PDB file of C-alpha atoms in Angstrom:
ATOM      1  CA  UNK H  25      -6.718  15.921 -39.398  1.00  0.00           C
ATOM      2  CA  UNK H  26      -5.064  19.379 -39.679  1.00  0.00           C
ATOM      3  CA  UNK H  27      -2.266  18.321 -37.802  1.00  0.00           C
ATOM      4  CA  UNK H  28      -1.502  15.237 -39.975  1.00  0.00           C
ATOM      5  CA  UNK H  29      -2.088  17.301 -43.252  1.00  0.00           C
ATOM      6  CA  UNK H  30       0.783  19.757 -41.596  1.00  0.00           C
ATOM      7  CA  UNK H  31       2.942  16.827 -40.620  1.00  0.00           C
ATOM      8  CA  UNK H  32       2.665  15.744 -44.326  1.00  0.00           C
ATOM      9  CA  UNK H  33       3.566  18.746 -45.853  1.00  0.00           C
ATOM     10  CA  UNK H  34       6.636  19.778 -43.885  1.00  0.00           C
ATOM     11  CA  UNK H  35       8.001  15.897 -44.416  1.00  0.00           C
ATOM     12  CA  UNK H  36       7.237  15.875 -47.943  1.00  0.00           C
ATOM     13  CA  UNK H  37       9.033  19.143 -48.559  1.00  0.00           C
ATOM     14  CA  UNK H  38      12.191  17.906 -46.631  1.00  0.00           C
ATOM     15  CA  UNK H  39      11.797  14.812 -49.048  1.00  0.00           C
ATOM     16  CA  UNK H  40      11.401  16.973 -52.001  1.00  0.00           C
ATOM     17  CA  UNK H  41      15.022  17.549 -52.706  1.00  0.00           C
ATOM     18  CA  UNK H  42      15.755  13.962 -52.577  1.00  0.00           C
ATOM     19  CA  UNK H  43      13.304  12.260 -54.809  1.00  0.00           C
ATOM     20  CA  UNK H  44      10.169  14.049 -55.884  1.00  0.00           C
ATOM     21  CA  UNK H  45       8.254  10.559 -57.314  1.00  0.00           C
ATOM     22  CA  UNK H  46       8.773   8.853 -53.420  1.00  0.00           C
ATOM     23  CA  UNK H  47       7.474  11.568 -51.880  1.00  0.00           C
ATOM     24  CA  UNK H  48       4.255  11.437 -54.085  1.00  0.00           C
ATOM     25  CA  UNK H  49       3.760   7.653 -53.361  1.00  0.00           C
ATOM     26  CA  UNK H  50       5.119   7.896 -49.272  1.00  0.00           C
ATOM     27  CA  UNK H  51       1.884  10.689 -49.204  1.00  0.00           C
ATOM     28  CA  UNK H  52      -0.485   8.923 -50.619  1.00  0.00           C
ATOM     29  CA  UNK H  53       0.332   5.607 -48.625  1.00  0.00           C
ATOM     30  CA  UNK H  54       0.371   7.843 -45.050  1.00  0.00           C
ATOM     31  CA  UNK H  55      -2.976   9.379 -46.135  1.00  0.00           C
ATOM     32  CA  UNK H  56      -4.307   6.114 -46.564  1.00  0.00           C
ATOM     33  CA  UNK H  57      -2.495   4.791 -43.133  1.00  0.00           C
ATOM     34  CA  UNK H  58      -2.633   7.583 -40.357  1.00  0.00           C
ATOM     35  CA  UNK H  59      -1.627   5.554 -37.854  1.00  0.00           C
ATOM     36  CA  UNK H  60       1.957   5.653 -38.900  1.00  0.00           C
ATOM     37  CA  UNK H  61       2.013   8.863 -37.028  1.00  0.00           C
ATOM     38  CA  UNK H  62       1.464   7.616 -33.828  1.00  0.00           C
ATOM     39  CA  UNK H  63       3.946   7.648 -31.013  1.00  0.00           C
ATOM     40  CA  UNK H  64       6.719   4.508 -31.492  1.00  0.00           C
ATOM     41  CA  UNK H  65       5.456   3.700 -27.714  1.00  0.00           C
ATOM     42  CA  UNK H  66       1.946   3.195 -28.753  1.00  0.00           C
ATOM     43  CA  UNK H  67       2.537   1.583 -31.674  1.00  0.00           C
ATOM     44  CA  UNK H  68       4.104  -1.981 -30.205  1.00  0.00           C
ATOM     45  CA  UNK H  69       4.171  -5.117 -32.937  1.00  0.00           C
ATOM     46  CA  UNK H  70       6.373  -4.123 -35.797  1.00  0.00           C
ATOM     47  CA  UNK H  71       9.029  -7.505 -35.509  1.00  0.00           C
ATOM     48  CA  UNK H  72      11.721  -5.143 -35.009  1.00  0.00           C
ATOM     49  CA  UNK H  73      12.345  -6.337 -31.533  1.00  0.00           C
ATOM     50  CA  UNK H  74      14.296  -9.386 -30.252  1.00  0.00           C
ATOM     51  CA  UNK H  75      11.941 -12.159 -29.938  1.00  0.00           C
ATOM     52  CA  UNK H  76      13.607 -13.432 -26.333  1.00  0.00           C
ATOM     53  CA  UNK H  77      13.053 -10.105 -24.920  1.00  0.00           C
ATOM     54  CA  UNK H  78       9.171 -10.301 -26.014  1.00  0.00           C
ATOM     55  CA  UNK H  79       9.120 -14.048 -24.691  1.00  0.00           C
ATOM     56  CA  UNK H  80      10.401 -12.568 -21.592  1.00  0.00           C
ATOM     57  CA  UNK H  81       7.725  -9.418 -21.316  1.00  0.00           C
ATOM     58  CA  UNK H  82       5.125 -12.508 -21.619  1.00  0.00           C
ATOM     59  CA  UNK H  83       6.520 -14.633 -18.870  1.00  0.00           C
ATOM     60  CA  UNK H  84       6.674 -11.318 -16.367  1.00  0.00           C
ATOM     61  CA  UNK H  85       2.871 -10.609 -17.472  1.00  0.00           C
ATOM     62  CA  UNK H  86       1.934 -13.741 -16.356  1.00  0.00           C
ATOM     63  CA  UNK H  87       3.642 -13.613 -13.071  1.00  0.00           C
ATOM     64  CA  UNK H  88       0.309 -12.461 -11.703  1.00  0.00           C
ATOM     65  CA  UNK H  89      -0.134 -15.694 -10.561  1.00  0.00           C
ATOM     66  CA  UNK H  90       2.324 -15.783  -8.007  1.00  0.00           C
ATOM     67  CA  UNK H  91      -0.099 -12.789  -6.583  1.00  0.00           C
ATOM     68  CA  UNK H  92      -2.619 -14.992  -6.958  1.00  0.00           C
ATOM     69  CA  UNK H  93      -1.013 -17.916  -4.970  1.00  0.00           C
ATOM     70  CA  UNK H  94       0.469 -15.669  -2.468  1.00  0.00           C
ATOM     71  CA  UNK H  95      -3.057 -13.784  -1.809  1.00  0.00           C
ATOM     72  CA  UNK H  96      -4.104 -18.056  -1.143  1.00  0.00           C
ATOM     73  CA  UNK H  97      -1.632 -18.145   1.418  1.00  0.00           C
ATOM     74  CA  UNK H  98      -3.102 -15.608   2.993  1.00  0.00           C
ATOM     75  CA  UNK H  99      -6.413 -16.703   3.702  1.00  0.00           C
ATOM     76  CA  UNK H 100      -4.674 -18.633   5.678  1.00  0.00           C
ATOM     77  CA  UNK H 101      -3.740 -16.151   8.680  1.00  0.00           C
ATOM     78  CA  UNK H 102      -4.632 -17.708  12.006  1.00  0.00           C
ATOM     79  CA  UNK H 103      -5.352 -15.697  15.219  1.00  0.00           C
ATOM     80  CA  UNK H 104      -1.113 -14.539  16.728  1.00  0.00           C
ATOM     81  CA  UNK H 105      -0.656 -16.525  19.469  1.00  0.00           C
ATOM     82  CA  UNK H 106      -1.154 -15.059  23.170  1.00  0.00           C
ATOM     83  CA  UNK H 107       2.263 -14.182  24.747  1.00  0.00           C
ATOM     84  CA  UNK H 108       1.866 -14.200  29.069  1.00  0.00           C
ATOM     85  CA  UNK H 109       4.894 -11.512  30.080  1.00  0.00           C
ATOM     86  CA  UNK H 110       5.041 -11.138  33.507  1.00  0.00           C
ATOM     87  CA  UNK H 111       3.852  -7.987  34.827  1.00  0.00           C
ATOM     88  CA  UNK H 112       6.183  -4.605  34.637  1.00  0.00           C
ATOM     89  CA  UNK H 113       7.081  -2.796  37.947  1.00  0.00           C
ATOM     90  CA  UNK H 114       6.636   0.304  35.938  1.00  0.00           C
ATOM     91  CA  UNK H 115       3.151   1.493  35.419  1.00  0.00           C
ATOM     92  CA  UNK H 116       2.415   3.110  32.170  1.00  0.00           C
ATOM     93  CA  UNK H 117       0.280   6.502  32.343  1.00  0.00           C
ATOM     94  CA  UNK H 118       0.229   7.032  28.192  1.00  0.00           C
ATOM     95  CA  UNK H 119      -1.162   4.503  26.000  1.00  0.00           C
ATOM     96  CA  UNK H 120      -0.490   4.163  22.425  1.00  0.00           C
ATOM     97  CA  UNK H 121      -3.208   2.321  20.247  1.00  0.00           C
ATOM     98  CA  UNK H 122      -1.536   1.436  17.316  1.00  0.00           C
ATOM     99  CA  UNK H 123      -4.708   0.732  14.377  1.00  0.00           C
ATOM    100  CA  UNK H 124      -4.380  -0.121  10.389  1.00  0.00           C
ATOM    101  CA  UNK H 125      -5.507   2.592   8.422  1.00  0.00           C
ATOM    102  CA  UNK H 126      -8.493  -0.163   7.289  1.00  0.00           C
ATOM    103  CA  UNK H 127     -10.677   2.553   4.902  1.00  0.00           C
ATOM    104  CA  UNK H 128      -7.957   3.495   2.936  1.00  0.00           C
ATOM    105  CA  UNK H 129      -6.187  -0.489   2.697  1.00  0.00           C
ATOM    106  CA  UNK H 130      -9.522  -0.843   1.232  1.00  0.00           C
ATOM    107  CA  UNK H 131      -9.905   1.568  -1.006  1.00  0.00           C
ATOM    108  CA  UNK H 132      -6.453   1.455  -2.780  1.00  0.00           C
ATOM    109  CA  UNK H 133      -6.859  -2.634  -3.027  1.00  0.00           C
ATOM    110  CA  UNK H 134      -9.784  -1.621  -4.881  1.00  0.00           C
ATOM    111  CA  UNK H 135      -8.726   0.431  -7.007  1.00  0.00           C
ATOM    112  CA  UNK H 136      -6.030  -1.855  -7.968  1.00  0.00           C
ATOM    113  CA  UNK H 137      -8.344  -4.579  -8.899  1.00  0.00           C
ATOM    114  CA  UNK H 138     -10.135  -2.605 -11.038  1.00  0.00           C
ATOM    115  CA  UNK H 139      -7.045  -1.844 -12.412  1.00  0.00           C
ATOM    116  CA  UNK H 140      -7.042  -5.268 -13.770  1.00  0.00           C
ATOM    117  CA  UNK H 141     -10.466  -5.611 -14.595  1.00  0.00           C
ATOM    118  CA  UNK H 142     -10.241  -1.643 -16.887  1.00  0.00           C
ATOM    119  CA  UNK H 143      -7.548  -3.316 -18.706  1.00  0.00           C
ATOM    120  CA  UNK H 144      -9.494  -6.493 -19.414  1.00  0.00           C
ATOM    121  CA  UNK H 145     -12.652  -4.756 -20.805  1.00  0.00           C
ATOM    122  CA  UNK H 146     -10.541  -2.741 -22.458  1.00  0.00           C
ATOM    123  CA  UNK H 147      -8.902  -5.708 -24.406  1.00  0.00           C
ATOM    124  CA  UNK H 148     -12.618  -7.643 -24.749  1.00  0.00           C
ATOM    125  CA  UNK H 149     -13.888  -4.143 -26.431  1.00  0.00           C
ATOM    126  CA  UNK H 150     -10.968  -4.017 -28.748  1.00  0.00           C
ATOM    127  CA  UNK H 151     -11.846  -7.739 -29.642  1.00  0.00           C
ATOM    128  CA  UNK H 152     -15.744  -6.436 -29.877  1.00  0.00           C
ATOM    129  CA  UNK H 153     -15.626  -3.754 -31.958  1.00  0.00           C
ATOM    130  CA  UNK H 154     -11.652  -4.588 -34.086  1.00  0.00           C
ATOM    131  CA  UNK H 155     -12.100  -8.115 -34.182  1.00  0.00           C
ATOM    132  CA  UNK H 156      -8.877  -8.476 -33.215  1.00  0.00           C
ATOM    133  CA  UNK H 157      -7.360  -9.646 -30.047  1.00  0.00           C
ATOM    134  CA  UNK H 158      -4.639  -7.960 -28.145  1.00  0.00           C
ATOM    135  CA  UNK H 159      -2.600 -11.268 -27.456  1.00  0.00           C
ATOM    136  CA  UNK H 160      -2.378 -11.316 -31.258  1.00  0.00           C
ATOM    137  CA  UNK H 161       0.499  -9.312 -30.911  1.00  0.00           C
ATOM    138  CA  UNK H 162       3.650 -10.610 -29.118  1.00  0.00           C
ATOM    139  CA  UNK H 163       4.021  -7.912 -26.459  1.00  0.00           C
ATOM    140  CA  UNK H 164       0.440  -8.499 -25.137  1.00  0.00           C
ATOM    141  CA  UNK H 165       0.390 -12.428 -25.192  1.00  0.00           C
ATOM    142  CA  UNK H 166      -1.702 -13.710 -22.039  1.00  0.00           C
ATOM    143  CA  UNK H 167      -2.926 -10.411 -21.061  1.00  0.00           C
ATOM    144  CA  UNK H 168      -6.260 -11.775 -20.631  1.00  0.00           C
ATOM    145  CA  UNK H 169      -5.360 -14.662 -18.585  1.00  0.00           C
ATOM    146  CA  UNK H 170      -2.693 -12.507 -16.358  1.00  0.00           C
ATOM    147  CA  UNK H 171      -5.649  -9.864 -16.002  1.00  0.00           C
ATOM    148  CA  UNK H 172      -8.007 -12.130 -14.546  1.00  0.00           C
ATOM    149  CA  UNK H 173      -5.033 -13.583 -12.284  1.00  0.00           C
ATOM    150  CA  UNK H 174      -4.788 -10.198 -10.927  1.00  0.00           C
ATOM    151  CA  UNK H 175      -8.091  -8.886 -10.496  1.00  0.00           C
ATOM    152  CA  UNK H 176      -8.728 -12.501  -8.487  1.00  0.00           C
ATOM    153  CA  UNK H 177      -6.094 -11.998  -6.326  1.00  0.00           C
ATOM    154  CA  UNK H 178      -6.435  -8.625  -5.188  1.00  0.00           C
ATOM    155  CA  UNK H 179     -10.759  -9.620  -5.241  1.00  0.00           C
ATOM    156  CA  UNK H 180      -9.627 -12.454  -2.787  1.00  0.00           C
ATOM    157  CA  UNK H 181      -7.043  -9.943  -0.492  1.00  0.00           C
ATOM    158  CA  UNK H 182     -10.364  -7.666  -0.129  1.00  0.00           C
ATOM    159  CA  UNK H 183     -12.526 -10.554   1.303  1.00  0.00           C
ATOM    160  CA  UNK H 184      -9.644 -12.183   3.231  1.00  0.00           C
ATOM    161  CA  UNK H 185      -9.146  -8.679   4.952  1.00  0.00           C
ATOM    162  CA  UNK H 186     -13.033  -8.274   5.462  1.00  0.00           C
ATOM    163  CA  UNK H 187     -13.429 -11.116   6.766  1.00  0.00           C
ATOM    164  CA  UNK H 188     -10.323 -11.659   9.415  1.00  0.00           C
ATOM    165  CA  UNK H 189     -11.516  -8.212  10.733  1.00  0.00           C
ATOM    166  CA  UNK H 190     -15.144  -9.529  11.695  1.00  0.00           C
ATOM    167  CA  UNK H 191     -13.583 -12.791  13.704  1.00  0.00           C
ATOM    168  CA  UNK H 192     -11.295 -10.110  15.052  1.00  0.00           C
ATOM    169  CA  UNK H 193      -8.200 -11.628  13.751  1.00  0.00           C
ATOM    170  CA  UNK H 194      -5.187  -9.019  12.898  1.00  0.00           C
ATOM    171  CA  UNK H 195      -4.827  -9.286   9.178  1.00  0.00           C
ATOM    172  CA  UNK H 196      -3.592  -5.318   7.804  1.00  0.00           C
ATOM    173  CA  UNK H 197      -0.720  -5.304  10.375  1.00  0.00           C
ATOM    174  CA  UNK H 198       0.528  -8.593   9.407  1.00  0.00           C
ATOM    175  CA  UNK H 199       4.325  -8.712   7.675  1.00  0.00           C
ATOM    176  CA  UNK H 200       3.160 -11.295   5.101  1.00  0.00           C
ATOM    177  CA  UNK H 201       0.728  -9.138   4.211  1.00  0.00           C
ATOM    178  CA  UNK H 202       2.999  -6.133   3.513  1.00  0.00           C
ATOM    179  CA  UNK H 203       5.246  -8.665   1.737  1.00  0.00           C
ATOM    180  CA  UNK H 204       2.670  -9.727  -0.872  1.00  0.00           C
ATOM    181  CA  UNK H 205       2.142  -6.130  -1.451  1.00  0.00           C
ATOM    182  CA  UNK H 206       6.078  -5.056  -2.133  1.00  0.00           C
ATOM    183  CA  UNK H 207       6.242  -8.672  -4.108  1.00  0.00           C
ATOM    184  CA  UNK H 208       3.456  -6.971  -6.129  1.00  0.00           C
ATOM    185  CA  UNK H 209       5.044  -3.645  -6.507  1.00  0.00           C
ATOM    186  CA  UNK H 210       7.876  -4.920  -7.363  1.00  0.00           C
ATOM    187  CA  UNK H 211       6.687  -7.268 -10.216  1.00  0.00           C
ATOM    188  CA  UNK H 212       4.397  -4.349 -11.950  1.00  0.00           C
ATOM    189  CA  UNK H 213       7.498  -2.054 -11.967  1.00  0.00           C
ATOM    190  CA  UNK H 214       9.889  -4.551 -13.788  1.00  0.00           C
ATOM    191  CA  UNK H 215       6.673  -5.619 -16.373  1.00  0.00           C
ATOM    192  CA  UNK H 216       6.484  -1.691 -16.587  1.00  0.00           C
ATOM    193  CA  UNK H 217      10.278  -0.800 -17.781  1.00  0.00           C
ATOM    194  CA  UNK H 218      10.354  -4.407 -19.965  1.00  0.00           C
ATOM    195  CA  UNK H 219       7.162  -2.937 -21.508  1.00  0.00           C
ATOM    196  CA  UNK H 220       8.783   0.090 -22.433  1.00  0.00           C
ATOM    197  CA  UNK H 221      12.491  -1.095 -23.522  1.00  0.00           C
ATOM    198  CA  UNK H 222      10.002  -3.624 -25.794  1.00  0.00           C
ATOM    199  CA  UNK H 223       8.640  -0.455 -27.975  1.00  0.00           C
ATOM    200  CA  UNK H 224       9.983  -0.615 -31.287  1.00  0.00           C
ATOM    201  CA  UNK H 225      12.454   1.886 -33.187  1.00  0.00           C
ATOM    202  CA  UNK H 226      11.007   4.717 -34.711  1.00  0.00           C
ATOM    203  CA  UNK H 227      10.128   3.583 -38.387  1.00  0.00           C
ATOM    204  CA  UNK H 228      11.970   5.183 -40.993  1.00  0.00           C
ATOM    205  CA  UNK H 229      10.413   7.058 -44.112  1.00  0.00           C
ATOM    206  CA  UNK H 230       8.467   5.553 -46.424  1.00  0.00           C
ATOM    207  CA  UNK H 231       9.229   2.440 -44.257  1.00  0.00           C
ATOM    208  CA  UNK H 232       5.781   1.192 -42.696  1.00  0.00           C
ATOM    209  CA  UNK H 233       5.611  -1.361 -39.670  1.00  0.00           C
ATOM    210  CA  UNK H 234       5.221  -4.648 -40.447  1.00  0.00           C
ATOM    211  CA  UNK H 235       1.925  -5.471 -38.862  1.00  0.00           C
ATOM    212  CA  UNK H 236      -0.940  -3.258 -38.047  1.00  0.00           C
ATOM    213  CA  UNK H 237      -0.665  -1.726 -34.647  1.00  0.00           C
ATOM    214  CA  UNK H 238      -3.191  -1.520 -31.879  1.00  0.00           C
ATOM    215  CA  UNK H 239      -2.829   2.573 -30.680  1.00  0.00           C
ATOM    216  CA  UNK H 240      -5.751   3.378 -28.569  1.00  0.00           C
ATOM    217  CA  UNK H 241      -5.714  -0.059 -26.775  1.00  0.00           C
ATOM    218  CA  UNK H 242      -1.983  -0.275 -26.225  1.00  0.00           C
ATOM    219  CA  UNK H 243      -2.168   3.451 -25.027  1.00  0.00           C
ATOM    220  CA  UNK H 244      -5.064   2.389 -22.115  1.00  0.00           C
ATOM    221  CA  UNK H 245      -2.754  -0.714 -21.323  1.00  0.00           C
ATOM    222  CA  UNK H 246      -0.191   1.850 -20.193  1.00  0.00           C
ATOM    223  CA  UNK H 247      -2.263   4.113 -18.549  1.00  0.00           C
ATOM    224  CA  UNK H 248      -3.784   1.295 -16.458  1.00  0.00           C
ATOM    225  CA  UNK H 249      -0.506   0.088 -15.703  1.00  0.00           C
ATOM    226  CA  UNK H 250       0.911   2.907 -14.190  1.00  0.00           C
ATOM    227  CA  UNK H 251      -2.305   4.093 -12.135  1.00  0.00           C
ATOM    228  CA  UNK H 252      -1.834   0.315 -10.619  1.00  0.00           C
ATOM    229  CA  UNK H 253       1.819   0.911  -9.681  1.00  0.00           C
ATOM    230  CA  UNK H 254       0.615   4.101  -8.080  1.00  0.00           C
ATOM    231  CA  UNK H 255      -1.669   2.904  -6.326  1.00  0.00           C
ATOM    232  CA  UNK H 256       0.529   0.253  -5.394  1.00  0.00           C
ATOM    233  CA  UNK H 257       3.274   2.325  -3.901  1.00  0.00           C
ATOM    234  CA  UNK H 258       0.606   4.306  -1.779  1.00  0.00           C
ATOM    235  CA  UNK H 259      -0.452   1.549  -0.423  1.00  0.00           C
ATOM    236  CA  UNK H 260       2.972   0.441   0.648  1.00  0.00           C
ATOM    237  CA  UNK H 261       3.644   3.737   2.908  1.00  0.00           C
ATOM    238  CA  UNK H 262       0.002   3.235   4.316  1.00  0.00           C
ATOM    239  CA  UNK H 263       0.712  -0.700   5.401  1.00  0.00           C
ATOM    240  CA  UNK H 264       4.145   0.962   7.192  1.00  0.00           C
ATOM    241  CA  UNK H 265       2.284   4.111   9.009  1.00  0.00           C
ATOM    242  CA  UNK H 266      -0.484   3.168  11.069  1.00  0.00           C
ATOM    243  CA  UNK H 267      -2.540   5.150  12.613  1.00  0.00           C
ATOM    244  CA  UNK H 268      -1.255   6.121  16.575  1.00  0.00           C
ATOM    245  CA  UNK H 269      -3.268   7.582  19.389  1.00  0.00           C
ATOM    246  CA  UNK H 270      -2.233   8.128  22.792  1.00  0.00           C
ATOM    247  CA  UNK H 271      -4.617   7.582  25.558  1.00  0.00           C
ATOM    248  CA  UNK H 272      -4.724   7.822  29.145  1.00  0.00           C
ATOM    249  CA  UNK H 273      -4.446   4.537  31.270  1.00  0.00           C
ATOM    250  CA  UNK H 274      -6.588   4.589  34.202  1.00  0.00           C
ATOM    251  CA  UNK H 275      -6.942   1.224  34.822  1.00  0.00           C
ATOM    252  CA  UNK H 276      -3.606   0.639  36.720  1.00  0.00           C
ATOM    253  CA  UNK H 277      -3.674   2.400  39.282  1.00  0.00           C
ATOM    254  CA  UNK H 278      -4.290   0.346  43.025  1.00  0.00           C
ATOM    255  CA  UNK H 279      -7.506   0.592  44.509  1.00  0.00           C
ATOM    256  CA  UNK H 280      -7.481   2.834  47.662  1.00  0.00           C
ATOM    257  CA  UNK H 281      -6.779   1.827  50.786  1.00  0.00           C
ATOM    258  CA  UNK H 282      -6.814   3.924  54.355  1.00  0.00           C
ATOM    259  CA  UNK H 283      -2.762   4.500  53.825  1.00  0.00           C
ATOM    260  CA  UNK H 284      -3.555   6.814  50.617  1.00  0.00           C
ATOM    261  CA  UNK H 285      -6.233   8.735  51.790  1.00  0.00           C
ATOM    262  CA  UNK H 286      -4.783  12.594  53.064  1.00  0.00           C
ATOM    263  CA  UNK H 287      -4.640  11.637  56.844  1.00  0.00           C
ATOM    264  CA  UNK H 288      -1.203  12.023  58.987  1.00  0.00           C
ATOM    265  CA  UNK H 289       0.389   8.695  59.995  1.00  0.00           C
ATOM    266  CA  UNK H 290       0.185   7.498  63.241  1.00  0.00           C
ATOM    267  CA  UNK H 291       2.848   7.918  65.448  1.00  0.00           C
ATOM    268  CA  UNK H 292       5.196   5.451  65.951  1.00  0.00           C
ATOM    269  CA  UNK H 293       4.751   3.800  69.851  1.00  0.00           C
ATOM    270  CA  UNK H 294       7.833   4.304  71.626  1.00  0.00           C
ATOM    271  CA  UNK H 295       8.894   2.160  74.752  1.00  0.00           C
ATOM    272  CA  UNK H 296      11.771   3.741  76.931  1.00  0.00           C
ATOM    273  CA  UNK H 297      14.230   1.592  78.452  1.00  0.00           C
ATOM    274  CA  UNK H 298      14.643   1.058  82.089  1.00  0.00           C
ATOM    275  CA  UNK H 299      16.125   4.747  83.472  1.00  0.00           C
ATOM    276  CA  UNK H 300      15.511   7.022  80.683  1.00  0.00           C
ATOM    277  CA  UNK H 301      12.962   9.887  80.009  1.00  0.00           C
ATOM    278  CA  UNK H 302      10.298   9.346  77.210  1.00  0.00           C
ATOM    279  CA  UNK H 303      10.782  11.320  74.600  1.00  0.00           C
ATOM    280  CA  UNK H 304       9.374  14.943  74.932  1.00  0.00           C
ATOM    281  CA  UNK H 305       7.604  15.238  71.638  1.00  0.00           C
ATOM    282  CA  UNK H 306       5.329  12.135  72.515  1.00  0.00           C
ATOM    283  CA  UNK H 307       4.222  13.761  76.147  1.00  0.00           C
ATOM    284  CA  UNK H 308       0.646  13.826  76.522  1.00  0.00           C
ATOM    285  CA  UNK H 309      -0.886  16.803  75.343  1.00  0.00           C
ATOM    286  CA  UNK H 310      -2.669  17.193  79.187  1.00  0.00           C
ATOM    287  CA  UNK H 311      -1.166  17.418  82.347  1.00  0.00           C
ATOM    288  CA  UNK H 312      -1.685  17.505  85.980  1.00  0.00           C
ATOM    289  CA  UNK H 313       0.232  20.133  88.449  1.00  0.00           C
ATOM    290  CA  UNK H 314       0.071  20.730  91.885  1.00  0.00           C
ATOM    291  CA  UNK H 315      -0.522  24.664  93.201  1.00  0.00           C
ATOM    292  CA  UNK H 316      -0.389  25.536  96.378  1.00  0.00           C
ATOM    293  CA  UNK H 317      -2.368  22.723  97.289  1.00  0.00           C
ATOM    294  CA  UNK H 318      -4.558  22.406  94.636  1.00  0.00           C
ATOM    295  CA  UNK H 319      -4.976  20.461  91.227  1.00  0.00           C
ATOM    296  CA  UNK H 320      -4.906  22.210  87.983  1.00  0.00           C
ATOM    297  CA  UNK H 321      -5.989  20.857  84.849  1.00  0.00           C
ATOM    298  CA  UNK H 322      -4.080  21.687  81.747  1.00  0.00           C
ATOM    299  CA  UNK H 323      -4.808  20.964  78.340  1.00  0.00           C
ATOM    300  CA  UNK H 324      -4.116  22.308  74.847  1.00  0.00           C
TER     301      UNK H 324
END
């Protein structure tokens, strides 16, 4: 209250110089009207903005429901087919398992349904307690239905996910998957920047907007918005960097045999042709000689 009581004060002494009786009656009317003081952004219906741009900030709400047909599509991921490669002469010692970061998929896609579900409590309160609904004004026509649309989808992307993982189907590595999230992304940002090139001029002095605005409401619209689009993008780098760990394989390696245990090789049995000497380093390690008559035994 201070602040708009300062706010009136240094205006209405800028104004003095100009026309003393205006600045009595422009007082009175913003003392009676404080929202005129809120930020332009929050402040969204005035019918200073091209109707086809608002017509097209409607359409792009709405396009929650290509979310919700693409999160239909994928309850219908099947098992991947089983590809038979023949085996590789090389034998791998390192393993990488390659896993979806599953706890935090889930968490972020549930924080960005309740993204969806904030803003539509948020819009049912403002009906509760204003008695006015926020598709009254232009810029948030269908918000309710494109709220539900979302929160559905990204309800039904949850279970899908859940429930792929218990049949042990692959369903947070899949590409589809990582498209419907980028074809998401994508679709929040561009409702995002029409949203905000849709804010009305700053309204001149005395000059009121035409229509009563909805502050605190449009404000939490905003704020759910871009927490979503966080989330969003987070979710995006987490879908494209699984987590890696290397293991040991020690399941390739051939079963022993005598040939691999540490024992010399036997040596090769030689046959000399007719007229030659064996070969001296196959000689029998014993030998007889004659002495003088009598037989020595020699051995190693």
């Amino acid at each position: 209250m201070k602040l708009q009581i300062l706010g009136i004060l240094i205006i209405g002494i800028s104004k003095l110089y100009e026309n003393s009786t205006e600045v009595v009656q422009w007082s009175s009317d913003l003392l009676e009207h404080p929202r005129t003081l809120a930020p332009t952004f929050l402040n969204m219906d005035d019918g200073t903005r091209d109707h086809r741009q608002l017509v097209a900030l409607s359409l792009l709400r709405l396009s929650t429901s290509l979310v919700f047909v693409y999160a239909i599509f994928l309850g219908f991921t099947r098992r991947k087919p089983i590809v038979l490669s023949s085996p590789s002469p090389i034998t791998s010692v390192v393993v990488a398992d390659v896993q979806p970061r599953r706890a935090l998929i889930l968490t972020l896609l549930v924080f960005a349904a309740f993204t969806y579900l904030l803003d539509e409590l948020i819009t049912l309160f403002y009906f509760i307690f204003e008695d006015v609904p926020s598709s009254s004004a232009l810029q948030w026509r269908g918000i309710e239905l494109a709220d539900v649309l979302g929160y559905v989808a990204f309800s039904m992307i949850i279970m899908f996910g859940i429930h792929k993982d218990r049949i042990g189907i692959d369903f947070w590595s899949r590409k589809r998957l990582k498209v419907g999230i980028i074809l998401a992304l994508l679709l929040d940002i561009a409702y995002l920047v029409l949203l905000i090139l849709s804010r009305p001029d700053s309204p001149g002095v005395p000059e009121r907007p035409n229509v009563r605005g909805i502050d605190l409401p449009n404000f939490l619209h905003f704020l759910t918005v871009d927490f979503r689009i966080l989330a969003l993008l987070i979710l995006v780098i987490v879908l494209f960097k699984p987590h890696t760990s290397y293991s040991v394989n020690q399941h390739n390696h051939a079963p022993p045999t005598p040939s691999t245990l540490l024992l010399p090789a036997a040596a090769p049995v030689t046959h000399g042709a007719y007229g030659t000497f064996a070969d001296p380093s196959h000689a029998p390690k014993s030998a007889v000689s004659h002495h003088n008559g009598a037989t020595i035994h020699c051995s190693d």
